[in-house]
Coordinates of C-alpha atoms in Angstrom, one line a residue:
M49 CA 42.5 84.6 149.0
P50 CA 44.0 87.2 146.5
E51 CA 44.8 90.8 146.6
A52 CA 41.6 92.5 146.6
K53 CA 41.3 96.2 144.3
S54 CA 39.8 98.7 146.2
Y55 CA 38.8 102.4 146.6
L56 CA 40.4 105.1 149.0
L57 CA 38.4 108.4 149.0
S58 CA 40.2 111.0 150.8
T59 CA 37.4 113.8 152.2
V60 CA 40.0 116.3 152.8
D61 CA 41.3 116.0 149.0
G62 CA 38.2 115.5 147.6
T63 CA 39.8 112.5 145.8
I64 CA 39.3 108.8 145.1
R65 CA 42.1 106.2 143.9
T66 CA 42.3 102.7 143.3
V67 CA 44.5 100.7 146.4
M68 CA 45.0 96.9 146.1
L69 CA 44.3 95.4 149.6
P70 CA 46.8 92.4 150.4
A71 CA 45.9 89.2 151.4
G72 CA 47.1 89.1 154.2
N73 CA 46.0 90.7 157.4
R74 CA 43.6 93.0 155.8
I75 CA 42.2 94.3 159.0
E76 CA 45.8 96.1 159.8
H77 CA 46.3 97.1 156.0
I78 CA 42.4 98.8 156.3
R79 CA 43.4 100.5 159.5
K80 CA 46.7 101.8 158.1
L81 CA 44.6 102.9 155.0
V82 CA 41.9 104.6 156.5
G83 CA 44.5 106.3 159.5
S84 CA 42.5 105.1 162.7
S85 CA 42.6 101.9 164.9
R86 CA 39.2 102.2 165.3
I87 CA 37.0 101.7 162.4
D88 CA 33.3 101.7 161.5
I89 CA 31.9 99.5 158.8
V90 CA 28.8 100.5 156.3
R91 CA 27.2 98.8 153.6
I92 CA 26.8 99.8 150.4
A93 CA 24.0 98.1 148.5
D94 CA 24.4 94.2 148.8
S95 CA 27.9 94.1 146.9
H96 CA 30.0 96.5 148.9
L97 CA 31.1 97.7 152.5
L98 CA 32.9 101.2 153.3
Y99 CA 35.3 101.4 156.2
A100 CA 35.6 104.7 158.0
D101 CA 37.4 106.2 161.1
N102 CA 35.2 105.9 164.1
N103 CA 36.3 109.2 165.4
G104 CA 36.2 110.8 161.9
L105 CA 33.3 113.3 163.0
I106 CA 34.9 113.9 166.2
D107 CA 37.8 116.5 165.4
G108 CA 37.9 119.6 163.6
L109 CA 36.9 119.3 159.9
S110 CA 37.6 121.0 156.7
S111 CA 35.2 118.6 154.5
I112 CA 33.0 115.4 155.0
A113 CA 31.3 113.3 152.8
D114 CA 28.0 112.6 152.3
L115 CA 27.2 108.7 150.7
K116 CA 23.6 108.4 149.0
D117 CA 20.9 107.0 151.0
H118 CA 23.0 106.8 154.3
P119 CA 21.9 109.0 157.1
S120 CA 25.3 110.4 158.7
P121 CA 28.1 112.3 156.8
L122 CA 31.8 110.6 156.9
A123 CA 35.1 112.3 157.2
G124 CA 38.8 111.4 156.7
N125 CA 39.8 108.6 154.5
L126 CA 37.3 106.1 153.4
L127 CA 38.3 102.7 152.0
I128 CA 35.4 100.9 149.8
V129 CA 35.9 97.4 149.4
G130 CA 33.6 94.7 147.6
K131 CA 32.0 91.7 149.7
D132 CA 30.9 88.5 148.4
E133 CA 27.4 86.8 149.5
S134 CA 29.4 84.9 152.8
G135 CA 30.1 88.9 154.0
K136 CA 34.1 88.3 153.2
I137 CA 36.2 91.0 151.1
T138 CA 36.2 91.1 147.5
S139 CA 37.8 93.2 144.8
V140 CA 35.2 96.0 144.2
S141 CA 32.8 95.0 141.4
A142 CA 31.7 99.1 140.7
S143 CA 33.8 101.2 138.4
I144 CA 35.7 103.9 140.2
D145 CA 33.7 106.6 138.0
E146 CA 30.7 105.1 139.9
A147 CA 31.9 104.8 143.0
A148 CA 32.9 108.3 143.1
S149 CA 29.1 109.1 142.1
W150 CA 27.8 107.5 145.1
F151 CA 29.5 110.5 147.0
T152 CA 29.1 114.6 147.6
I153 CA 32.1 116.0 149.3
I154 CA 31.1 119.1 151.1
R155 CA 33.5 121.8 152.2
P156 CA 33.5 125.3 153.6
V157 CA 34.9 128.0 151.3
F158 CA 35.2 131.6 153.1
L159 CA 34.5 134.5 151.0
P160 CA 36.2 138.2 152.1
V161 CA 34.2 141.2 152.2
F162 CA 36.1 144.2 151.9
E163 CA 35.7 147.7 152.7
T164 CA 37.7 150.6 151.6
V165 CA 39.3 152.9 153.5
R166 CA 40.2 156.4 153.3
E167 CA 42.8 157.9 155.3
S168 CA 44.4 161.5 154.3
Q169 CA 45.1 160.9 150.9
I170 CA 45.5 156.9 150.9
L171 CA 43.0 154.6 149.6
S172 CA 43.2 151.2 150.9
T173 CA 40.7 148.0 151.5
R174 CA 40.5 145.8 154.7
V175 CA 38.5 143.0 155.3
I176 CA 35.4 143.4 157.6
R177 CA 34.1 140.1 157.8
L178 CA 34.1 136.1 156.2
D179 CA 31.2 135.2 154.5
V180 CA 31.0 131.2 154.2
R181 CA 29.7 129.3 151.1
I182 CA 29.1 125.6 151.1
E183 CA 30.9 123.8 147.9
R184 CA 29.6 120.3 146.8
S185 CA 31.3 118.2 144.3
I186 CA 31.7 114.7 143.3
P187 CA 35.4 113.1 144.2
N188 CA 37.9 113.7 141.6
V189 CA 39.2 110.4 140.3
I190 CA 43.0 110.0 140.3
E191 CA 44.4 107.2 138.0

C-alpha cells in the first residue's frame, strides 16, 4: 500500500493543501491531521471520502465549511482522500482546484458602527455597536 495523495482543508484558515498520507497506520495519521481522535467520514460522490472531527461543530466556531450536496456544515480540519471500489483509501483523483470548488468557507465579519461624540471642543468617535456580515469564499489553494 503506497503513500496516498490527499488534501487537507482548514476551515479556520480558509485554505486547502496537498498532504501525503503514509502507507502504515493510516487511521492514526488521519486523526493527527484532522486533530481529533473521534472522526466522522463523509462520502463525496463515489470516488472520495472526507474525514472530519466528530465534535467539530460543538466548540465555538470562527468559521465553517459547506460541502456541496451535504446537509450539515463542517468545521475544523477536513481531510479528503480517494477511495477504490472496495472502499480502501487511495490517492485523490480530483485536482486540488476541483476539490476546493466543492466547498464554501463561511465566516462572520464584524463591522463597527461609529458615532461622533462632541465634548467641549473635542471631537471624537466611539463604537456604538457591531454589525455582522457573513462572508463566503472558496478555499485558497496552497501550493
